[in-house]
Amino acid sequence: MKVLKFGGTSVGSVDSIKTVIEILENNIAKGEQIAVVFSAMGGVTNRLIEIGKMAAAGNAEYMEFLKVVEERHFVVVRGMINVKNQSSTFAAVRGLFNELGDILKGVSWIRELSERTLDLIMSFGERLSTLVISEILKSRGVAAEFCDARNLIHTNATYGMGDVDFEITNKQILEYFAKRSALQCVTGFIASTGDGITTTLGRGGSDYTASIIGAALDASVIEIWTDVDGMMTADPRKVANAFTIPSISYAEAMELSHFGAKVIYPPSLQPAFAKNITLKVLNTFNTDFIGTFVQKAADKKDYAITGISSIDEIALVNIQGSGMIGVAGISGRLFTALSENNISVILISQASSEHSICFSIDPKNAIKAREVLEKEFSHEISLGYIDGISIEKNLSIIAIVGEGMKKSTGVSGKLFSVLGKNGINVVATAQGSSELNISVVISKSDLSKAL
Ligand code: ADP
Ligand code: ASP
Ligand code: MG
């Protein structure tokens, strides 16, 4: 069994869907047993979020925006299914849009958009793209079946990024697939709680869906089909001379993706890694290209560094004070308080003087982080043991990643000197003892130059 996943751009237009169908039919012709996961059509998830927010704000214009999204799906049906088979697909698509329209009407009445409702609204993106493509396949004589991943993947009720319950999920996937012979077209990104409430796996989560299913079924390979030539040394949209990394380890891929390489969603690496299944990152728009193999051990490379990632926008939180020196448990309390409030930490740096700890977070969590920490350390702040919590914004992170760094000296020297020579100030830095990653925090205005 091989699991394929096609991202938003790959299913974003009639032309690209034609290529997707070709890739699938080639696999079938070769006698491969496959399952396929689809993202929403490119841009649709963002649009649905916008539409939900408009409805919640009482802006009736959301209906026009919804019509545009509907039309994008109709264009695909018209372009890919012959006239005599179109009507049932049109009816099914219309049915989903009616359902979504009702939900949005509810949102606009109560003027409230909870995370839970937003997950439900977003789920329509993958349900629609997958429905349409499964119907296209059927109209071409392929024995295909729409599979709603909400029936297979179960998460807790953390809306926006559900935590997968692998015990039940794996069992459900195995039971489901054991009874099916048709090609399963699976909705990426979406899941549900045990009591049937729709959840999502986090933005970019369709990669995760593919990995969860591939791992549960002991797939021979998981193919992530996207819009670039595999995992590259840097984001090709930001660095013109970035080039493909032919072979990369799970650990390196995890570091690169955690630090901004959105070509693969970081949690997706874990299920594949646990089962030692090769992940291939391939380009739908350059199908002959070999792409990237993500495996336990990567082939030897010519360079100490495998790739460079960046996160455009972070906030740096600094907590300092003389009362922190030598006091056990401060960082334990700090990170527990953040985690209890769902604030995830991107990078941590503490000097051995223990006078200060600084860490970076998503700027949208900055206000909450300050509140949480001022509450947690109110006693220490009132006694003057901790000076207070400062937050700096308009910063970015650059990370250089590579297993080759373990064996070579002078990599960090080179990094800092090249930044220094170019007048780029380093605000904070972190290197894990695994020596897989050196990260530096710099001003956002220096990011493209630094890259
Ligand atoms: P999909 O919809 O196929 O999942 P995404 O937009 O989520 O595609 O991810 C692909 C994008 O990731 C690319 O278009 C590219 O701009 C971006 N990207 C960022 N860093 C990297 C990298 N190191 N290698 C390749 N792509 C990268
Ligand atoms: N459609 C979802 C998103 O835009 C999931 C994905 O594309 O992987 O985040
Ligand atoms: Mg993606």
Coordinates of C-alpha atoms and ligand atoms in Angstrom, one line a residue:
M1 CA 0.0 0.0 0.0
K2 CA 1.2 3.4 -1.0
V3 CA -0.4 6.6 0.4
L4 CA -0.4 9.8 -1.8
K5 CA -1.3 13.3 -0.7
F6 CA -2.0 16.2 -2.9
G7 CA -1.8 19.7 -1.5
G8 CA -3.9 22.8 -2.3
T9 CA -2.1 24.0 -5.4
S10 CA -2.1 20.5 -6.8
V11 CA -5.9 20.4 -6.6
G12 CA -6.4 24.1 -7.2
S13 CA -7.4 24.2 -10.9
V14 CA -8.8 22.1 -13.7
D15 CA -5.3 21.8 -15.2
S16 CA -3.6 20.7 -12.0
I17 CA -6.4 18.2 -11.2
K18 CA -5.8 16.7 -14.7
T19 CA -2.2 16.0 -13.7
V20 CA -3.3 14.6 -10.3
I21 CA -5.7 12.2 -12.1
E22 CA -2.9 11.1 -14.5
I23 CA -0.6 10.4 -11.5
L24 CA -3.2 8.3 -9.8
E25 CA -4.2 6.4 -13.0
N26 CA -0.5 5.7 -13.7
N27 CA -0.2 4.2 -10.2
I28 CA -3.3 2.1 -10.7
A29 CA -2.1 0.9 -14.1
K30 CA 1.1 -0.3 -12.5
G31 CA -1.1 -2.4 -10.2
E32 CA -0.1 -0.4 -7.1
Q33 CA -2.5 -0.5 -4.2
I34 CA -3.0 3.1 -3.2
A35 CA -5.0 5.5 -1.0
V36 CA -5.1 9.2 -1.6
V37 CA -5.5 12.2 0.6
F38 CA -6.6 15.6 -0.7
S39 CA -6.3 19.1 0.7
A40 CA -8.8 21.8 0.0
M41 CA -8.4 23.7 -3.3
G42 CA -5.6 26.2 -2.9
G43 CA -6.7 29.3 -1.0
V44 CA -10.1 27.8 0.0
T45 CA -9.3 27.3 3.7
N46 CA -8.2 30.9 4.1
R47 CA -11.3 32.1 2.3
L48 CA -13.6 30.0 4.5
I49 CA -12.0 31.5 7.6
E50 CA -12.5 35.0 6.1
I51 CA -16.1 34.2 5.3
G52 CA -16.7 32.9 8.8
K53 CA -15.3 36.1 10.3
M54 CA -17.4 38.2 7.9
A55 CA -20.6 36.3 8.9
A56 CA -19.7 36.7 12.6
A57 CA -19.3 40.5 12.1
G58 CA -22.7 40.7 10.5
N59 CA -21.3 41.5 7.1
A60 CA -23.8 40.1 4.6
E61 CA -21.2 40.3 1.8
Y62 CA -19.9 36.9 3.0
M63 CA -22.6 35.4 0.7
E64 CA -20.9 36.8 -2.4
F65 CA -17.6 35.4 -1.3
L66 CA -19.2 32.0 -0.7
K67 CA -20.6 32.0 -4.2
V68 CA -17.1 32.5 -5.6
V69 CA -15.8 29.5 -3.7
E70 CA -18.8 27.5 -4.9
E71 CA -18.2 28.5 -8.5
R72 CA -14.5 27.4 -8.3
H73 CA -15.8 23.9 -7.5
F74 CA -18.4 24.0 -10.2
V75 CA -15.8 25.0 -12.8
V76 CA -13.9 21.8 -11.9
V77 CA -17.0 19.7 -12.2
R78 CA -17.8 21.3 -15.6
G79 CA -14.3 20.9 -16.8
M80 CA -13.6 17.4 -15.7
I81 CA -16.9 15.4 -15.7
N82 CA -18.8 14.7 -18.9
V83 CA -22.2 16.4 -19.2
K84 CA -24.3 13.4 -18.7
N85 CA -22.7 12.5 -15.4
Q86 CA -22.4 16.0 -14.0
S87 CA -25.8 16.5 -12.4
S88 CA -25.4 14.2 -9.4
T89 CA -22.0 15.8 -8.6
F90 CA -23.5 19.3 -8.9
A91 CA -26.3 18.2 -6.6
A92 CA -23.8 16.9 -4.0
V93 CA -21.7 20.0 -4.2
R94 CA -24.7 22.2 -3.9
G95 CA -25.9 20.1 -0.9
L96 CA -22.6 20.9 0.9
F97 CA -22.8 24.6 0.1
N98 CA -26.4 24.7 1.4
E99 CA -25.3 23.1 4.6
L100 CA -22.4 25.5 4.9
G101 CA -24.7 28.4 4.1
D102 CA -27.0 27.4 6.9
I103 CA -24.1 27.3 9.4
L104 CA -22.9 30.7 8.3
K105 CA -26.4 32.1 8.6
G106 CA -26.4 30.8 12.2
V107 CA -23.0 32.5 12.8
S108 CA -24.3 35.8 11.4
W109 CA -27.4 35.6 13.6
I110 CA -25.6 34.9 16.8
R111 CA -22.6 37.1 15.8
E112 CA -20.2 34.6 17.3
L113 CA -17.6 32.3 15.8
S114 CA -16.1 29.9 18.2
E115 CA -13.0 27.8 17.4
R116 CA -15.2 24.8 17.3
T117 CA -17.5 26.3 14.7
L118 CA -14.5 27.5 12.7
D119 CA -13.2 24.0 12.5
L120 CA -16.6 22.9 11.1
I121 CA -16.6 25.7 8.6
M122 CA -13.0 24.9 7.5
S123 CA -13.9 21.2 7.1
F124 CA -15.9 22.0 4.0
G125 CA -12.8 22.8 2.0
E126 CA -11.5 19.2 2.2
R127 CA -14.9 17.7 2.0
L128 CA -15.6 19.5 -1.2
S129 CA -12.3 19.0 -3.0
T130 CA -12.3 15.3 -2.1
L131 CA -15.9 14.8 -3.1
V132 CA -15.4 16.4 -6.5
I133 CA -12.1 14.5 -7.3
S134 CA -13.6 11.2 -6.2
E135 CA -16.5 11.8 -8.6
I136 CA -14.1 12.7 -11.4
L137 CA -12.3 9.4 -10.9
K138 CA -15.6 7.5 -10.8
S139 CA -16.7 9.2 -14.0
R140 CA -13.5 7.9 -15.6
G141 CA -14.3 4.3 -14.6
V142 CA -12.0 4.2 -11.6
A143 CA -13.5 2.3 -8.7
A144 CA -13.1 5.2 -6.2
E145 CA -14.8 6.1 -3.0
F146 CA -15.1 9.2 -0.9
C147 CA -13.8 8.7 2.6
D148 CA -14.6 11.2 5.3
A149 CA -11.6 11.2 7.6
R150 CA -13.8 12.3 10.5
N151 CA -15.0 8.7 10.7
L152 CA -11.4 7.5 11.1
I153 CA -9.2 10.0 12.9
H154 CA -10.2 10.9 16.4
T155 CA -8.8 13.8 18.4
N156 CA -9.5 15.5 21.7
A157 CA -11.5 18.7 21.7
T158 CA -8.6 21.1 21.2
Y159 CA -10.2 23.0 18.2
G160 CA -7.9 24.3 15.6
M161 CA -5.3 21.6 16.4
G162 CA -6.7 18.4 17.8
D163 CA -4.5 15.9 19.5
V164 CA -4.8 12.6 17.8
D165 CA -5.9 9.5 19.8
F166 CA -3.7 7.0 18.0
E167 CA -5.1 3.9 19.7
I168 CA -8.6 4.4 18.4
T169 CA -7.6 6.1 15.2
N170 CA -5.3 3.2 14.1
K171 CA -7.9 0.7 15.0
Q172 CA -10.6 2.5 13.0
I173 CA -8.3 2.9 10.0
L174 CA -7.4 -0.7 9.9
E175 CA -11.0 -1.9 10.3
Y176 CA -12.2 0.5 7.6
F177 CA -9.5 -0.3 5.0
A178 CA -9.8 -4.1 5.6
K179 CA -13.4 -3.9 4.2
R180 CA -12.6 -1.7 1.2
S181 CA -11.3 -2.6 -2.2
A182 CA -12.1 0.6 -4.0
L183 CA -9.5 3.5 -4.1
Q184 CA -10.2 5.5 -1.0
C185 CA -10.2 9.3 -1.5
V186 CA -9.6 10.7 1.9
T187 CA -10.3 14.2 3.2
G188 CA -7.1 15.7 4.6
F189 CA -6.9 18.0 7.6
I190 CA -10.1 17.0 9.3
A191 CA -11.0 14.7 12.2
S192 CA -13.6 14.5 14.9
T193 CA -13.9 14.0 18.6
G194 CA -15.2 10.7 20.0
D195 CA -18.7 12.2 20.1
G196 CA -18.7 13.3 16.5
I197 CA -17.8 17.0 16.7
T198 CA -15.6 18.1 13.8
T199 CA -12.0 19.1 14.6
T200 CA -9.0 19.9 12.5
L201 CA -5.3 18.8 12.7
G202 CA -3.8 22.3 12.5
R203 CA -3.0 24.4 9.4
G204 CA -1.2 22.3 6.8
G205 CA -2.6 19.2 8.5
S206 CA -3.4 17.2 5.3
D207 CA 0.2 16.0 5.4
Y208 CA -0.5 14.7 8.8
T209 CA -3.6 12.8 7.6
A210 CA -1.5 11.1 5.0
S211 CA 1.1 10.1 7.5
I212 CA -1.4 8.9 10.1
I213 CA -3.1 6.7 7.5
G214 CA 0.2 5.5 5.9
A215 CA 1.6 4.5 9.3
A216 CA -1.6 2.7 10.4
L217 CA -1.7 0.7 7.2
D218 CA 2.1 0.1 7.2
A219 CA 2.4 1.7 3.8
S220 CA 5.5 1.1 1.8
V221 CA 5.9 4.8 1.1
I222 CA 4.0 8.1 1.7
E223 CA 4.1 10.6 -1.1
I224 CA 3.5 14.2 -0.4
W225 CA 2.8 15.9 -3.8
T226 CA 3.2 19.6 -3.6
D227 CA 4.0 22.6 -5.8
V228 CA 7.8 22.7 -5.6
D229 CA 10.7 20.3 -6.3
G230 CA 10.7 18.6 -2.9
M231 CA 12.2 19.9 0.3
M232 CA 14.7 22.6 -0.7
T233 CA 17.7 24.2 1.0
A234 CA 15.5 27.2 1.7
D235 CA 12.0 28.4 0.8
P236 CA 12.3 28.9 -3.0
R237 CA 9.8 31.8 -2.7
K238 CA 12.3 33.7 -0.5
V239 CA 15.7 32.4 -1.8
A240 CA 16.0 32.4 -5.5
N241 CA 19.0 30.0 -5.6
A242 CA 17.5 27.4 -3.2
F243 CA 17.9 23.8 -4.5
T244 CA 16.4 20.4 -3.8
I245 CA 17.7 18.3 -0.9
P246 CA 17.6 14.8 -2.5
S247 CA 17.9 12.9 0.9
I248 CA 17.1 14.1 4.4
S249 CA 16.7 12.5 7.8
Y250 CA 13.4 12.7 9.7
A251 CA 15.2 14.7 12.4
E252 CA 16.6 17.2 9.9
A253 CA 13.2 17.5 8.2
M254 CA 11.5 18.0 11.5
E255 CA 13.9 20.9 12.4
L256 CA 13.5 22.5 9.0
S257 CA 9.7 22.3 9.1
H258 CA 9.4 23.3 12.7
F259 CA 11.4 26.4 11.8
G260 CA 9.2 27.4 8.9
A261 CA 9.6 25.1 6.0
K262 CA 5.9 24.7 5.5
V263 CA 6.4 22.2 2.6
I264 CA 5.8 19.6 5.3
Y265 CA 3.7 20.0 8.4
P266 CA 6.0 19.0 11.4
P267 CA 3.7 16.5 13.2
S268 CA 3.5 14.5 10.0
L269 CA 7.0 13.2 10.4
Q270 CA 6.3 11.4 13.6
P271 CA 3.9 8.6 12.5
A272 CA 6.1 7.9 9.4
F273 CA 9.2 7.9 11.6
A274 CA 7.7 5.6 14.2
K275 CA 7.1 3.0 11.4
N276 CA 10.2 3.8 9.5
I277 CA 8.2 4.6 6.4
T278 CA 9.9 6.7 3.7
L279 CA 8.2 10.0 3.0
K280 CA 8.8 11.4 -0.5
V281 CA 8.2 15.0 -1.3
L282 CA 7.3 15.3 -5.0
N283 CA 6.2 18.1 -7.4
T284 CA 2.9 17.7 -9.1
F285 CA 4.1 20.3 -11.7
N286 CA 7.3 18.4 -12.5
T287 CA 6.3 14.8 -12.1
D288 CA 9.5 13.3 -13.5
F289 CA 11.7 15.0 -10.9
I290 CA 13.0 12.7 -8.2
G291 CA 12.1 15.0 -5.3
T292 CA 13.2 14.5 -1.7
F293 CA 13.4 11.2 0.3
V294 CA 12.9 11.6 4.0
Q295 CA 14.3 8.6 5.8
K296 CA 15.8 7.5 9.1
A297 CA 19.4 8.2 7.9
A298 CA 20.1 10.6 5.0
D299 CA 22.7 10.0 2.4
K300 CA 26.0 11.7 3.0
K301 CA 26.1 15.3 1.8
D302 CA 28.7 17.6 0.6
Y303 CA 27.8 20.4 3.0
A304 CA 27.6 20.7 6.8
I305 CA 24.3 22.4 6.5
T306 CA 21.3 20.7 4.9
G307 CA 19.0 23.7 4.8
I308 CA 18.0 27.1 6.1
S309 CA 14.5 27.8 7.4
S310 CA 12.9 31.0 8.7
I311 CA 9.9 32.1 10.6
D312 CA 8.8 35.6 9.5
E313 CA 7.2 36.9 12.6
I314 CA 7.9 36.0 16.2
A315 CA 7.8 37.7 19.5
L316 CA 10.6 37.4 22.0
V317 CA 9.6 37.2 25.7
N318 CA 12.2 38.0 28.3
I319 CA 11.9 37.3 32.0
Q320 CA 14.7 38.4 34.2
G321 CA 15.6 39.2 37.7
S322 CA 18.2 38.6 40.3
G323 CA 15.8 36.4 42.3
M324 CA 15.9 33.8 39.5
I325 CA 19.6 32.9 40.1
G326 CA 19.9 29.4 41.6
V327 CA 16.2 29.0 42.3
A328 CA 15.0 25.6 41.2
G329 CA 11.7 25.3 39.4
I330 CA 11.4 28.7 37.7
S331 CA 11.6 27.4 34.2
G332 CA 9.4 24.5 35.1
R333 CA 6.7 26.9 36.3
L334 CA 7.2 29.2 33.4
F335 CA 6.8 26.5 30.7
T336 CA 4.0 24.7 32.5
A337 CA 2.0 27.9 32.7
L338 CA 2.5 28.5 29.0
S339 CA 1.6 25.0 28.1
E340 CA -1.5 25.0 30.2
N341 CA -2.6 28.0 28.2
N342 CA -1.8 26.4 24.9
I343 CA 1.0 28.8 24.1
S344 CA 3.6 27.0 22.2
V345 CA 7.3 28.0 22.5
I346 CA 9.4 28.1 19.3
L347 CA 12.9 28.6 20.8
I348 CA 14.3 28.9 24.3
S349 CA 17.6 30.5 25.4
Q350 CA 19.0 30.8 28.9
A351 CA 22.5 31.8 29.8
S352 CA 24.2 29.9 32.6
S353 CA 24.0 33.0 34.8
E354 CA 20.3 32.1 35.1
H355 CA 19.6 35.8 35.4
S356 CA 17.2 35.7 32.5
I357 CA 15.3 33.3 30.3
C358 CA 14.1 34.3 26.9
F359 CA 11.9 32.5 24.5
S360 CA 10.1 33.1 21.3
I361 CA 6.4 32.6 20.6
D362 CA 3.8 33.4 17.9
P363 CA 3.1 37.2 18.3
K364 CA -0.6 36.5 18.4
N365 CA 0.0 34.9 21.8
A366 CA 2.1 37.8 23.2
I367 CA -0.6 39.5 25.2
K368 CA -1.8 36.3 26.7
A369 CA 1.7 35.1 27.5
R370 CA 2.3 38.3 29.5
E371 CA -0.9 37.9 31.4
V372 CA -0.2 34.3 32.2
L373 CA 3.3 34.9 33.4
E374 CA 2.5 38.0 35.4
K375 CA -0.1 35.9 37.2
E376 CA 2.2 32.9 37.7
F377 CA 5.1 35.1 39.0
S378 CA 3.0 37.8 40.7
H379 CA 4.6 37.0 44.1
E380 CA 8.2 37.1 42.8
I381 CA 7.4 40.3 40.9
S382 CA 5.9 42.0 43.9
L383 CA 9.0 41.1 46.0
G384 CA 11.3 42.4 43.2
Y385 CA 12.9 39.0 42.6
I386 CA 11.7 39.2 39.0
D387 CA 11.9 42.5 37.3
G388 CA 9.0 41.9 35.0
I389 CA 8.2 40.5 31.6
S390 CA 9.3 42.3 28.5
I391 CA 8.1 41.4 25.0
E392 CA 9.9 42.4 21.8
K393 CA 8.1 42.2 18.4
N394 CA 8.9 42.6 14.7
L395 CA 11.5 39.8 14.9
S396 CA 12.2 36.8 12.8
I397 CA 14.1 33.5 13.3
I398 CA 16.5 31.9 11.0
A399 CA 17.6 28.4 11.6
I400 CA 20.5 26.5 9.9
V401 CA 19.9 22.8 10.1
G402 CA 22.0 19.8 9.3
E403 CA 23.4 16.6 10.8
G404 CA 26.7 17.4 9.2
M405 CA 27.2 20.2 11.8
K406 CA 27.9 17.6 14.4
K407 CA 31.1 16.7 12.8
S408 CA 32.4 20.1 11.7
T409 CA 33.8 22.9 13.6
G410 CA 33.4 26.6 12.8
V411 CA 29.8 26.4 11.5
S412 CA 28.4 28.7 14.1
G413 CA 31.5 31.0 13.8
K414 CA 30.8 31.3 10.1
L415 CA 27.1 32.0 10.7
F416 CA 27.7 34.8 13.1
S417 CA 30.5 36.3 11.2
V418 CA 28.6 36.4 8.0
L419 CA 25.6 38.0 9.7
G420 CA 28.0 40.5 11.5
K421 CA 29.8 41.4 8.3
N422 CA 26.5 42.3 6.8
G423 CA 25.4 44.5 9.6
I424 CA 22.7 42.0 10.9
N425 CA 22.3 42.2 14.6
V426 CA 21.7 38.9 16.5
V427 CA 19.1 39.5 19.2
A428 CA 19.1 35.9 20.7
T429 CA 20.4 32.6 19.7
A430 CA 19.9 28.9 20.6
Q431 CA 21.6 25.7 19.7
G432 CA 20.4 22.3 20.9
S433 CA 23.0 19.9 22.2
S434 CA 22.0 17.6 19.3
E435 CA 23.9 20.1 17.1
L436 CA 21.3 19.7 14.5
N437 CA 20.1 23.3 14.5
I438 CA 21.5 26.7 15.2
S439 CA 18.8 29.4 15.5
V440 CA 19.2 33.1 15.6
V441 CA 16.6 35.8 16.3
I442 CA 17.0 38.9 14.2
S443 CA 15.1 41.9 13.3
K444 CA 12.3 41.3 10.8
S445 CA 13.7 44.0 8.5
D446 CA 16.9 42.0 8.2
L447 CA 15.3 38.7 7.2
S448 CA 15.6 38.7 3.5
K449 CA 19.1 39.9 3.5
A450 CA 20.0 37.3 6.2
L451 CA 18.4 34.5 4.2
Ligands
ADP1 P1 0.7 22.1 -0.2 O1 -0.6 22.9 -0.4 O2 1.1 21.3 -1.3 O3 0.7 21.4 1.1 P2 2.3 24.2 1.0 O4 2.0 25.6 0.5 O5 1.7 23.8 2.3 O6 1.9 23.2 -0.1 O7 3.9 24.0 1.1 C1 4.6 24.2 -0.1 C2 5.3 25.5 0.0 O8 6.3 25.5 1.1 C3 6.2 25.9 -1.2 O9 5.4 26.5 -2.2 C4 7.2 26.8 -0.6 O10 7.0 28.1 -0.9 C5 7.2 26.5 0.9 N1 8.4 26.2 1.5 C6 9.0 26.8 2.6 N2 10.2 26.3 2.9 C7 10.4 25.3 1.9 C8 11.5 24.4 1.7 N3 12.6 24.4 2.5 N4 11.5 23.6 0.7 C9 10.4 23.6 -0.2 N5 9.3 24.4 0.0 C10 9.3 25.3 1.0
ASP2 N1 -6.4 23.0 3.8 C1 -5.7 23.0 5.1 C2 -4.9 24.3 5.2 O1 -4.9 25.2 4.3 C3 -4.9 21.8 5.2 C4 -3.8 21.6 4.2 O2 -3.8 22.2 3.2 O3 -2.9 20.8 4.5 O4 -4.3 24.5 6.2
MG3 MG 0.9 22.1 3.1

